[in-house]
Short mmCIF file of C-alpha atoms in Angstrom, two decimals:
data_model
loop_
_atom_site.label_atom_id
_atom_site.label_comp_id
_atom_site.label_asym_id
_atom_site.label_seq_id
_atom_site.Cartn_x
_atom_site.Cartn_y
_atom_site.Cartn_z
CA MET A 1138 0.00 0.00 0.00
CA SER A 1139 1.24 3.51 -0.72
CA GLU A 1140 1.31 6.43 1.68
CA TYR A 1141 -1.82 7.73 -0.05
CA ASN A 1142 -3.70 4.60 1.02
CA HIS A 1143 -4.54 3.25 -2.40
CA ASP A 1144 -2.95 0.68 -4.70
CA GLU A 1145 -0.29 1.98 -7.05
CA LEU A 1146 -0.92 1.39 -10.70
CA VAL A 1147 1.94 0.24 -12.88
CA ARG A 1148 1.40 3.19 -15.25
CA ASP A 1149 2.04 5.62 -12.36
CA LEU A 1150 5.62 4.35 -12.05
CA PHE A 1151 6.62 5.37 -15.58
CA LEU A 1152 6.75 8.54 -17.66
CA SER A 1153 4.76 8.80 -20.84
CA ARG A 1154 6.74 9.29 -24.05
CA ARG A 1155 5.66 12.95 -24.16
CA GLN A 1156 6.77 13.55 -20.55
CA LEU A 1157 10.10 11.79 -21.17
CA MET A 1158 10.91 13.83 -24.28
CA GLY A 1159 9.77 17.05 -22.63
CA ARG A 1160 11.93 16.55 -19.57
CA MET A 1161 14.95 15.51 -21.62
CA GLY A 1162 14.59 18.57 -23.84
CA ASN A 1163 14.11 20.91 -20.94
CA GLY A 1164 17.12 19.44 -19.20
CA PHE A 1165 19.46 20.08 -22.12
CA ALA A 1166 18.01 23.57 -22.60
CA ALA A 1167 18.56 24.36 -18.94
CA LEU A 1168 22.30 23.66 -19.28
CA GLY A 1169 22.57 26.35 -21.92
CA LEU A 1170 20.25 28.69 -20.04
CA MET A 1171 22.45 28.63 -16.94
CA GLY A 1172 25.41 29.84 -18.98
CA LEU A 1173 23.44 32.54 -20.73
CA LEU A 1174 22.00 33.94 -17.52
CA SER A 1175 25.36 33.98 -15.81
CA GLU A 1176 26.58 36.35 -18.53
CA SER A 1177 23.49 38.55 -18.45
CA SER A 1178 23.80 41.62 -16.27
CA PHE A 1179 20.10 41.76 -15.54
CA GLY A 1180 19.78 38.00 -15.31
CA ALA A 1181 22.59 37.91 -12.81
CA GLY A 1182 20.60 40.18 -10.55
CA THR A 1183 17.13 38.75 -10.84
CA LEU A 1184 16.90 35.56 -12.84
CA ARG A 1185 19.99 33.45 -12.23
CA GLY A 1186 18.29 30.70 -10.26
CA ALA A 1187 18.82 32.91 -7.24
CA PRO A 1188 16.88 32.37 -4.01
CA GLU A 1189 15.47 35.90 -4.32
CA MET A 1190 13.66 34.96 -7.51
CA SER A 1191 11.92 32.05 -5.81
CA ASN A 1192 9.60 34.86 -4.74
CA PRO A 1193 8.84 37.26 -7.63
CA LEU A 1194 7.67 39.86 -5.11
CA ALA A 1195 10.88 39.87 -3.05
CA PRO A 1196 12.41 43.39 -2.91
CA ARG A 1197 15.41 43.89 -5.20
CA LYS A 1198 17.88 46.66 -5.84
CA PRO A 1199 17.91 48.20 -9.32
CA PRO A 1200 21.18 48.11 -11.30
CA LEU A 1201 21.41 51.91 -11.61
CA ARG A 1202 21.00 54.78 -9.19
CA ALA A 1203 17.35 54.96 -8.12
CA ARG A 1204 15.96 58.44 -7.57
CA ALA A 1205 12.47 57.05 -6.88
CA LYS A 1206 11.44 53.93 -4.99
CA ARG A 1207 7.73 53.92 -5.64
CA VAL A 1208 5.11 55.30 -8.06
CA ILE A 1209 1.65 56.83 -7.70
CA PHE A 1210 0.04 57.26 -11.13
CA LEU A 1211 -2.96 59.62 -11.16
CA PHE A 1212 -4.77 58.65 -14.36
CA MET A 1213 -7.35 61.08 -15.73
CA ASN A 1214 -9.02 58.61 -18.07
CA GLY A 1215 -10.87 60.14 -20.98
CA GLY A 1216 -8.29 62.70 -22.00
CA PRO A 1217 -8.01 66.04 -20.14
CA SER A 1218 -7.60 69.18 -22.24
CA GLN A 1219 -4.08 70.57 -22.12
CA VAL A 1220 -5.17 74.08 -23.13
CA ASP A 1221 -7.61 74.19 -20.20
CA THR A 1222 -5.25 72.84 -17.53
CA PHE A 1223 -1.46 73.28 -17.82
CA ASP A 1224 -0.75 74.67 -21.33
CA PRO A 1225 -2.12 78.24 -21.75
CA LYS A 1226 -2.56 79.50 -25.32
CA PRO A 1227 -3.31 83.24 -25.67
CA ALA A 1228 -3.48 82.84 -29.46
CA LEU A 1229 -6.78 81.02 -29.07
CA HIS A 1230 -8.34 84.24 -27.75
CA LYS A 1231 -6.95 86.18 -30.68
CA TYR A 1232 -8.52 83.71 -33.12
CA ALA A 1233 -11.67 83.04 -31.09
CA GLY A 1234 -14.52 82.06 -33.42
CA LYS A 1235 -12.17 82.04 -36.43
CA ALA A 1236 -10.35 79.33 -38.33
CA ILE A 1237 -6.75 78.91 -37.18
CA PRO A 1238 -3.94 78.83 -39.79
CA LEU A 1239 -3.09 75.18 -39.18
CA GLN A 1240 -4.09 71.94 -40.84
CA LEU A 1241 -5.69 69.84 -38.10
CA PRO A 1242 -6.09 66.13 -38.95
CA THR A 1243 -8.62 65.52 -36.19
CA GLU A 1244 -10.66 62.37 -35.62
CA ARG A 1245 -13.96 64.24 -35.92
CA LYS A 1246 -14.74 67.53 -37.63
CA THR A 1247 -13.75 70.61 -35.68
CA GLY A 1248 -14.34 74.26 -36.39
CA ALA A 1249 -13.05 77.59 -35.13
CA ALA A 1250 -10.54 78.33 -32.39
CA PHE A 1251 -12.04 77.66 -28.97
CA PRO A 1252 -10.29 79.72 -26.26
CA SER A 1253 -10.16 78.29 -22.76
CA PRO A 1254 -13.05 79.46 -20.57
CA TYR A 1255 -10.67 79.42 -17.60
CA THR A 1256 -8.07 81.89 -16.36
CA PHE A 1257 -4.38 81.01 -16.10
CA SER A 1258 -2.08 82.55 -13.49
CA LYS A 1259 1.56 82.14 -12.48
CA HIS A 1260 2.57 80.09 -9.47
CA GLY A 1261 5.68 79.18 -7.51
CA GLN A 1262 9.19 80.58 -7.74
CA ALA A 1263 9.27 79.37 -11.32
CA GLY A 1264 6.20 81.42 -12.26
CA ILE A 1265 4.56 78.50 -14.09
CA GLU A 1266 1.08 79.20 -15.45
CA VAL A 1267 -1.70 76.86 -14.33
CA SER A 1268 -5.46 77.00 -14.90
CA ASP A 1269 -7.66 78.31 -12.10
CA ILE A 1270 -9.47 74.95 -11.95
CA PHE A 1271 -6.37 73.48 -10.23
CA PRO A 1272 -5.59 75.98 -7.43
CA ASN A 1273 -4.30 73.35 -4.97
CA VAL A 1274 -2.17 71.47 -7.49
CA ALA A 1275 -0.73 74.81 -8.63
CA LYS A 1276 0.81 75.35 -5.17
CA HIS A 1277 3.23 72.51 -5.90
CA VAL A 1278 4.66 73.57 -9.27
CA ASP A 1279 8.13 73.98 -7.76
CA ASP A 1280 8.14 70.22 -7.12
CA MET A 1281 6.80 69.39 -10.58
CA VAL A 1282 8.11 69.06 -14.10
CA ILE A 1283 5.30 69.87 -16.55
CA ILE A 1284 5.70 68.18 -19.92
CA ARG A 1285 3.79 70.22 -22.50
CA SER A 1286 5.01 68.24 -25.50
CA MET A 1287 3.62 64.74 -25.01
CA HIS A 1288 2.36 62.86 -28.06
CA ALA A 1289 0.94 59.41 -28.77
CA ASP A 1290 -0.04 57.38 -31.84
CA VAL A 1291 -3.80 57.48 -32.44
CA PRO A 1292 -6.82 59.52 -31.25
CA ASN A 1293 -8.83 56.55 -29.95
CA HIS A 1294 -9.33 55.70 -26.29
CA GLU A 1295 -8.76 51.95 -26.39
CA PRO A 1296 -5.34 51.82 -28.08
CA SER A 1297 -4.19 55.00 -26.36
CA LEU A 1298 -4.99 53.64 -22.90
CA LEU A 1299 -3.11 50.45 -23.72
CA LEU A 1300 -0.16 52.43 -25.08
CA MET A 1301 0.07 54.56 -21.95
CA ASN A 1302 -0.38 51.64 -19.59
CA THR A 1303 1.48 48.83 -21.38
CA GLY A 1304 3.66 50.44 -24.04
CA VAL A 1305 1.81 48.67 -26.87
CA ALA A 1306 -1.42 49.95 -28.40
CA ARG A 1307 -2.89 46.87 -30.02
CA MET A 1308 -1.75 43.72 -28.23
CA VAL A 1309 -1.96 42.31 -24.73
CA ARG A 1310 1.31 43.15 -23.00
CA PRO A 1311 2.46 43.53 -19.38
CA SER A 1312 1.45 46.80 -17.80
CA MET A 1313 3.95 49.40 -16.58
CA GLY A 1314 3.12 48.55 -12.96
CA SER A 1315 3.88 44.88 -13.64
CA TRP A 1316 7.23 45.76 -15.23
CA VAL A 1317 8.14 47.90 -12.23
CA LEU A 1318 7.17 45.10 -9.87
CA TYR A 1319 9.14 42.61 -11.98
CA GLY A 1320 12.25 44.74 -11.67
CA LEU A 1321 11.98 45.90 -8.07
CA GLY A 1322 9.67 43.52 -6.24
CA THR A 1323 7.85 45.07 -3.33
CA GLU A 1324 8.81 46.02 0.21
CA ASN A 1325 5.74 44.59 1.94
CA GLN A 1326 4.97 40.91 1.39
CA ASN A 1327 1.62 41.23 3.16
CA LEU A 1328 0.14 43.54 0.52
CA PRO A 1329 -0.03 43.42 -3.30
CA GLY A 1330 2.94 45.21 -4.84
CA PHE A 1331 0.76 46.78 -7.54
CA ILE A 1332 -2.71 48.13 -6.81
CA SER A 1333 -5.13 49.70 -9.28
CA MET A 1334 -8.09 51.70 -7.95
CA CYS A 1335 -11.04 52.68 -10.13
CA PRO A 1336 -14.30 53.75 -8.47
CA GLY A 1337 -17.54 52.24 -9.66
CA GLY A 1338 -16.16 49.79 -12.19
CA TYR A 1339 -13.45 49.56 -14.83
CA PRO A 1340 -11.93 52.08 -17.26
CA ILE A 1341 -11.91 51.46 -21.00
CA GLN A 1342 -9.94 48.27 -21.80
CA GLU A 1343 -10.71 47.13 -18.28
CA THR A 1344 -8.19 44.79 -16.64
CA GLN A 1345 -5.83 44.89 -19.63
CA ASN A 1346 -4.61 48.19 -18.21
CA TRP A 1347 -3.06 46.46 -15.19
CA GLN A 1348 -2.53 42.85 -16.27
CA ALA A 1349 0.85 41.10 -16.21
CA GLY A 1350 0.66 39.59 -19.70
CA PHE A 1351 3.40 37.01 -20.08
CA LEU A 1352 5.13 38.06 -16.85
CA PRO A 1353 4.35 35.96 -13.76
CA GLY A 1354 0.69 36.44 -12.92
CA VAL A 1355 1.44 37.48 -9.35
CA LEU A 1356 2.80 40.75 -10.82
CA SER A 1357 -0.66 41.79 -12.05
CA GLY A 1358 -2.34 44.78 -10.47
CA ALA A 1359 -4.85 44.05 -7.73
CA TYR A 1360 -8.12 45.84 -8.52
CA VAL A 1361 -9.84 47.80 -5.76
CA ASN A 1362 -13.16 49.65 -6.04
CA PRO A 1363 -12.77 52.64 -3.68
CA ASN A 1364 -16.51 53.30 -3.80
CA GLU A 1365 -16.74 50.67 -1.09
CA THR A 1366 -16.02 51.89 2.42
CA ASP A 1367 -16.61 48.54 4.13
CA ILE A 1368 -13.24 46.76 4.09
CA GLU A 1369 -14.92 43.37 3.50
CA LYS A 1370 -16.50 44.75 0.31
CA LEU A 1371 -13.42 46.72 -0.69
CA VAL A 1372 -11.23 43.59 -0.53
CA GLU A 1373 -13.33 40.46 -0.94
CA ASN A 1374 -12.79 37.68 1.63
CA ILE A 1375 -10.29 39.79 3.56
CA ARG A 1376 -11.51 38.36 6.86
CA ASN A 1377 -12.06 34.73 7.82
CA HIS A 1378 -15.00 34.47 10.21
CA TYR A 1379 -14.93 30.69 10.49
CA THR A 1380 -11.39 29.51 11.20
CA LEU A 1381 -8.69 30.48 13.67
CA PRO A 1382 -5.50 31.83 12.07
CA THR A 1383 -3.47 28.81 13.26
CA ASP A 1384 -5.97 26.38 11.78
CA GLN A 1385 -6.18 28.36 8.56
CA ARG A 1386 -2.39 28.30 8.29
CA ALA A 1387 -2.40 24.51 8.70
CA GLN A 1388 -5.08 24.17 6.02
CA LEU A 1389 -3.16 26.38 3.64
CA ASP A 1390 0.08 24.46 4.24
CA LEU A 1391 -1.69 21.24 3.24
CA VAL A 1392 -3.26 22.84 0.18
CA GLN A 1393 0.07 24.33 -0.87
CA LYS A 1394 1.83 20.98 -0.51
CA LEU A 1395 -0.72 19.42 -2.85
CA ASN A 1396 -0.48 22.43 -5.17
CA LYS A 1397 3.29 22.09 -5.44
CA GLU A 1398 3.02 18.40 -6.33
CA HIS A 1399 0.40 19.30 -8.92
CA LEU A 1400 2.69 22.05 -10.24
CA ALA A 1401 5.77 19.82 -10.44
CA ALA A 1402 3.85 17.30 -12.53
CA ARG A 1403 3.12 20.03 -15.06
CA GLN A 1404 6.64 21.34 -15.64
CA ASP A 1405 6.09 24.31 -13.32
CA ASP A 1406 3.46 25.96 -15.52
CA PRO A 1407 3.78 29.76 -14.94
CA ALA A 1408 0.03 30.40 -14.83
CA LEU A 1409 -0.47 27.65 -12.28
CA GLU A 1410 2.53 28.83 -10.27
CA SER A 1411 1.05 32.34 -10.07
CA ARG A 1412 -2.22 30.89 -8.85
CA VAL A 1413 -0.42 28.99 -6.10
CA GLU A 1414 1.48 32.14 -5.03
CA SER A 1415 -1.76 34.11 -4.89
CA PHE A 1416 -3.01 31.80 -2.10
CA GLU A 1417 -0.09 32.81 0.09
CA LEU A 1418 -0.48 36.52 -0.68
CA ALA A 1419 -4.21 36.39 0.09
CA PHE A 1420 -3.49 34.78 3.47
CA ARG A 1421 -0.83 37.34 4.36
CA MET A 1422 -3.10 40.24 3.36
CA GLN A 1423 -5.53 39.34 6.13
CA SER A 1424 -3.00 40.55 8.67
CA GLU A 1425 -2.37 44.00 7.17
CA ALA A 1426 -4.82 45.02 4.43
CA THR A 1427 -7.66 45.69 6.86
CA ASP A 1428 -5.52 48.41 8.44
CA ALA A 1429 -3.89 49.79 5.28
CA PHE A 1430 -7.17 50.52 3.46
CA ASP A 1431 -8.99 51.92 6.49
CA VAL A 1432 -8.73 55.71 6.13
CA SER A 1433 -10.89 56.22 9.22
CA LYS A 1434 -7.74 55.55 11.24
CA GLU A 1435 -6.23 58.78 9.96
CA PRO A 1436 -6.44 61.88 12.20
CA ALA A 1437 -9.40 64.15 11.47
CA ASN A 1438 -7.16 66.99 10.26
CA ILE A 1439 -5.54 64.74 7.65
CA ARG A 1440 -8.90 63.52 6.36
CA GLU A 1441 -10.11 67.11 6.17
CA MET A 1442 -6.98 68.10 4.27
CA TYR A 1443 -7.75 65.53 1.54
CA GLY A 1444 -11.40 66.54 1.42
CA PRO A 1445 -14.58 64.59 0.60
CA GLY A 1446 -15.33 62.18 -2.23
CA ASN A 1447 -13.98 59.05 -3.87
CA PHE A 1448 -10.81 60.54 -5.29
CA ALA A 1449 -9.86 61.97 -1.92
CA ARG A 1450 -10.25 58.53 -0.36
CA GLN A 1451 -8.18 57.03 -3.18
CA CYS A 1452 -5.35 59.51 -2.65
CA LEU A 1453 -5.34 58.99 1.12
CA MET A 1454 -5.34 55.20 0.68
CA ALA A 1455 -2.48 55.58 -1.81
CA ARG A 1456 -0.39 57.46 0.74
CA ARG A 1457 -1.12 54.83 3.40
CA LEU A 1458 -0.18 52.06 0.98
CA VAL A 1459 3.12 53.51 -0.25
CA GLU A 1460 3.95 54.25 3.38
CA ARG A 1461 3.60 50.50 3.99
CA GLY A 1462 5.84 49.50 1.11
CA VAL A 1463 3.50 49.05 -1.88
CA ARG A 1464 5.56 49.68 -5.00
CA PHE A 1465 3.10 50.93 -7.67
CA ILE A 1466 -0.37 52.42 -7.26
CA GLN A 1467 -2.58 53.68 -10.06
CA LEU A 1468 -5.64 55.82 -9.35
CA TYR A 1469 -8.26 56.17 -12.08
CA HIS A 1470 -10.57 59.14 -11.73
CA GLY A 1471 -13.63 57.04 -12.48
CA ASP A 1472 -14.98 54.17 -14.53
CA GLY A 1473 -15.27 54.57 -18.28
CA GLN A 1474 -13.80 57.86 -19.51
CA PRO A 1475 -14.95 60.77 -17.32
CA TRP A 1476 -12.59 63.38 -18.85
CA ASP A 1477 -13.95 62.79 -22.38
CA SER A 1478 -15.58 66.25 -22.70
CA HIS A 1479 -17.00 66.36 -26.22
CA ASP A 1480 -19.65 68.78 -24.91
CA ASP A 1481 -19.90 71.34 -22.11
CA ILE A 1482 -16.17 71.37 -21.44
CA GLU A 1483 -16.41 74.48 -19.25
CA VAL A 1484 -18.84 72.77 -16.87
CA GLN A 1485 -17.40 69.26 -17.09
CA HIS A 1486 -13.69 70.03 -16.71
CA ARG A 1487 -14.38 72.42 -13.84
CA GLU A 1488 -16.40 69.77 -12.02
CA LEU A 1489 -13.84 67.02 -12.72
CA ALA A 1490 -10.99 69.20 -11.48
CA LYS A 1491 -12.99 70.08 -8.38
CA GLN A 1492 -13.34 66.36 -7.62
CA CYS A 1493 -9.58 65.77 -7.56
CA ASP A 1494 -7.70 69.07 -7.11
CA GLN A 1495 -7.85 69.27 -3.32
CA ALA A 1496 -6.98 65.59 -2.94
CA ILE A 1497 -3.98 65.76 -5.28
CA GLY A 1498 -2.70 68.89 -3.56
CA ALA A 1499 -3.12 67.19 -0.19
CA LEU A 1500 -1.34 64.06 -1.41
CA LEU A 1501 1.70 66.08 -2.50
CA THR A 1502 1.67 68.04 0.76
CA ASP A 1503 1.30 64.90 2.85
CA LEU A 1504 4.10 63.04 1.07
CA LYS A 1505 6.38 66.05 1.43
CA GLN A 1506 5.72 66.64 5.13
CA ARG A 1507 6.48 62.95 5.80
CA GLY A 1508 9.74 63.11 3.86
CA MET A 1509 8.42 60.68 1.23
CA LEU A 1510 7.97 62.87 -1.87
CA GLU A 1511 11.63 62.82 -2.86
CA GLU A 1512 11.46 59.03 -3.25
CA THR A 1513 7.88 58.83 -4.55
CA LEU A 1514 7.26 59.55 -8.23
CA VAL A 1515 3.79 61.07 -8.69
CA ILE A 1516 2.52 61.13 -12.29
CA TRP A 1517 -0.58 62.92 -13.65
CA GLY A 1518 -2.18 62.67 -17.09
CA GLY A 1519 -4.57 60.82 -19.38
CA GLU A 1520 -4.33 58.80 -22.58
CA PHE A 1521 -4.19 61.94 -24.80
CA GLY A 1522 -5.31 65.57 -24.90
CA ARG A 1523 -8.00 67.54 -26.71
CA THR A 1524 -8.25 69.85 -29.70
CA PRO A 1525 -7.85 73.63 -29.41
CA THR A 1526 -10.76 73.98 -31.84
CA VAL A 1527 -14.42 73.36 -31.11
CA GLU A 1528 -15.88 69.99 -32.02
CA LEU A 1529 -18.67 70.22 -34.59
CA PRO A 1530 -21.91 68.23 -34.28
CA THR A 1531 -21.43 64.57 -35.18
CA PRO A 1532 -24.37 62.15 -34.83
CA GLY A 1533 -23.61 59.57 -32.16
CA ALA A 1534 -20.48 61.37 -30.96
CA ASN A 1535 -21.75 64.40 -29.05
CA ALA A 1536 -24.87 66.35 -28.22
CA GLY A 1537 -24.28 68.94 -30.93
CA LYS A 1538 -23.75 71.85 -28.54
CA MET A 1539 -20.46 73.02 -30.10
CA ASN A 1540 -18.85 73.75 -26.72
CA GLY A 1541 -16.55 70.75 -26.34
CA ARG A 1542 -13.29 69.42 -27.75
CA ASP A 1543 -12.34 66.36 -29.78
CA HIS A 1544 -9.54 63.88 -28.99
CA ASN A 1545 -5.98 64.99 -29.74
CA HIS A 1546 -2.96 62.70 -29.57
CA TYR A 1547 -0.61 65.10 -31.40
CA GLY A 1548 0.11 67.24 -28.36
CA PHE A 1549 -0.91 67.08 -24.70
CA THR A 1550 0.39 67.58 -21.17
CA TYR A 1551 1.69 65.35 -18.38
CA TRP A 1552 3.32 66.33 -15.13
CA MET A 1553 5.51 64.47 -12.66
CA ALA A 1554 6.41 65.44 -9.11
CA GLY A 1555 8.97 64.20 -6.57
CA GLY A 1556 10.96 61.07 -7.34
CA GLY A 1557 14.02 62.82 -8.76
CA VAL A 1558 12.32 65.02 -11.38
CA LYS A 1559 13.50 68.54 -12.17
CA GLY A 1560 10.99 70.55 -10.13
CA GLY A 1561 9.82 74.00 -11.18
CA THR A 1562 10.37 73.14 -14.84
CA VAL A 1563 8.28 73.31 -18.00
CA TYR A 1564 9.62 70.92 -20.63
CA GLY A 1565 8.74 71.13 -24.30
CA ALA A 1566 5.93 73.03 -25.99
CA THR A 1567 3.08 72.64 -28.42
CA ASP A 1568 2.48 75.07 -31.29
CA GLU A 1569 0.96 78.48 -30.53
CA PHE A 1570 -2.54 76.98 -30.55
CA GLY A 1571 -1.77 73.89 -28.46
CA PHE A 1572 -2.43 71.25 -31.10
CA ARG A 1573 0.89 69.57 -31.93
CA ALA A 1574 4.06 68.94 -29.91
CA GLU A 1575 6.79 71.04 -31.58
CA GLU A 1576 9.56 71.80 -29.08
CA ASN A 1577 11.27 68.77 -27.50
CA PRO A 1578 8.46 66.28 -28.27
CA VAL A 1579 8.12 63.43 -25.77
CA HIS A 1580 6.51 60.21 -26.97
CA VAL A 1581 4.84 57.79 -24.56
CA HIS A 1582 7.82 55.44 -25.03
CA ASP A 1583 10.17 58.25 -23.96
CA LEU A 1584 8.04 58.86 -20.86
CA HIS A 1585 8.19 55.16 -19.97
CA ALA A 1586 11.96 55.06 -20.51
CA THR A 1587 12.36 58.07 -18.22
CA ILE A 1588 10.12 56.62 -15.50
CA LEU A 1589 12.18 53.42 -15.48
CA TYR A 1590 15.39 55.48 -15.39
CA LEU A 1591 14.14 57.36 -12.32
CA LEU A 1592 13.50 53.96 -10.71
CA GLY A 1593 17.04 52.81 -11.48
CA PHE A 1594 16.72 50.90 -14.76
CA ASP A 1595 18.03 51.09 -18.28
CA HIS A 1596 14.80 50.48 -20.17
CA THR A 1597 16.65 48.56 -22.89
CA LYS A 1598 17.89 46.00 -20.35
CA LEU A 1599 14.79 45.45 -18.24
CA THR A 1600 13.64 42.57 -20.41
CA TYR A 1601 11.75 39.28 -20.20
CA ARG A 1602 12.25 36.47 -22.68
CA TYR A 1603 9.01 35.17 -24.10
CA ALA A 1604 8.21 33.27 -27.30
CA GLY A 1605 11.85 33.47 -28.42
CA ARG A 1606 12.18 37.22 -28.02
CA ASP A 1607 13.35 39.64 -25.32
CA PHE A 1608 10.42 41.94 -24.58
CA ARG A 1609 10.50 45.24 -22.71
CA LEU A 1610 8.06 47.99 -21.71
CA THR A 1611 9.32 50.33 -24.44
CA ASP A 1612 9.36 47.62 -27.14
CA VAL A 1613 12.15 48.75 -29.51
CA TYR A 1614 11.64 52.49 -28.97
CA GLY A 1615 12.11 55.21 -26.38
CA ASN A 1616 14.82 57.49 -25.06
CA VAL A 1617 15.39 58.78 -21.55
CA VAL A 1618 14.52 62.50 -21.45
CA GLN A 1619 17.33 63.92 -19.32
CA GLY A 1620 15.64 67.32 -19.26
CA LEU A 1621 13.03 65.84 -16.91
CA VAL A 1622 15.60 64.52 -14.42
CA ALA A 1623 17.04 66.59 -11.56
#
């Protein structure tokens, strides 16, 4: 009788022909792989059969100097207008109601110049102009580098969101947060290293924005709906009401032993391995997540500083999470594409900014007063910008009010704060009307390369071999923009 209390079958004592050939082939390949990885600078640090890589989430040091240790990405999904936020264009007032002397290859038909309905004023020692809809963010311009020359590939939400979040517009690829987690691991093993918050549901392209693709599945972003204030709804199954922790640990140890045997019989399938690792992470989260996500534990003055609403709660949770060692946090403003103002841009952008301005300002203040901003890279922007000309009525696209803007990927604005950026700086410029990036254009791939550089990586060497090719976040493109780095 066997230890499993059933008769062994003769077939269980032998390998099938497929298993035999597979294991022989893998064995010979492994001999070559060991040599290759020993010569690889990145492999030597993270892949060379090292004990640290037995846990993909284990914290690791980057190969280069790291100016930032963590990232908070404030994503204004839908496409905020650059000429109404951080890129003032007086020429639009001069041409108001008239055709501008530029050829605009827009997605939909647009008409005359549409000046911003908001007022811009100078802020900080640098005297950087910011729209009056962001008074609290404007107080921090001396800690920010404002990139007014961003550009992307197409004027459509779906591919542009994927490009900004994964580096590739049309195919499923690992997200930026997953790449960062792959390179650095995370400092707290009791919490996910990458968390994505979107109130009320998902943004366009849904979970593809934070998935791990062909990287180990445990590097995927953990989705949280910050609309929920009850921790047991915010993080499903976070508490066990039926089993003592010691008994639960014993149960999990048994399950994991069986899982590992199951995994070994399937040549350590990566998808299955990630599933097994998720059991351990879920168990560890029970000890810390209930505290980390509970903003009610913050002093009243801190909660008042962030203000009311979902985005305020997101920003406060983000600060609590990075404080506890979470590596990458992305905050979506809302489900779908809230900043997609094809109509009523004066009303909509003002309201959207009101929902997040106080919270973003408080986040920057809070990080700075805790001595965390210099090592936390805060990023703000959307998937593209908007046209400086008014969008004309298009059936099925807008309400025909002629007071909104169309999509514009040719020129838009991003800003970054803390994390080693050159504060008090405006980098690049669009044309005099704010349509196309002209001075020092920065493509999305360049932005990604620079973000990785600030985190201590050469973007051309942070790679993962898959399907016979070395993949990276920037694909085969991108250059570090040194003008953004302090």
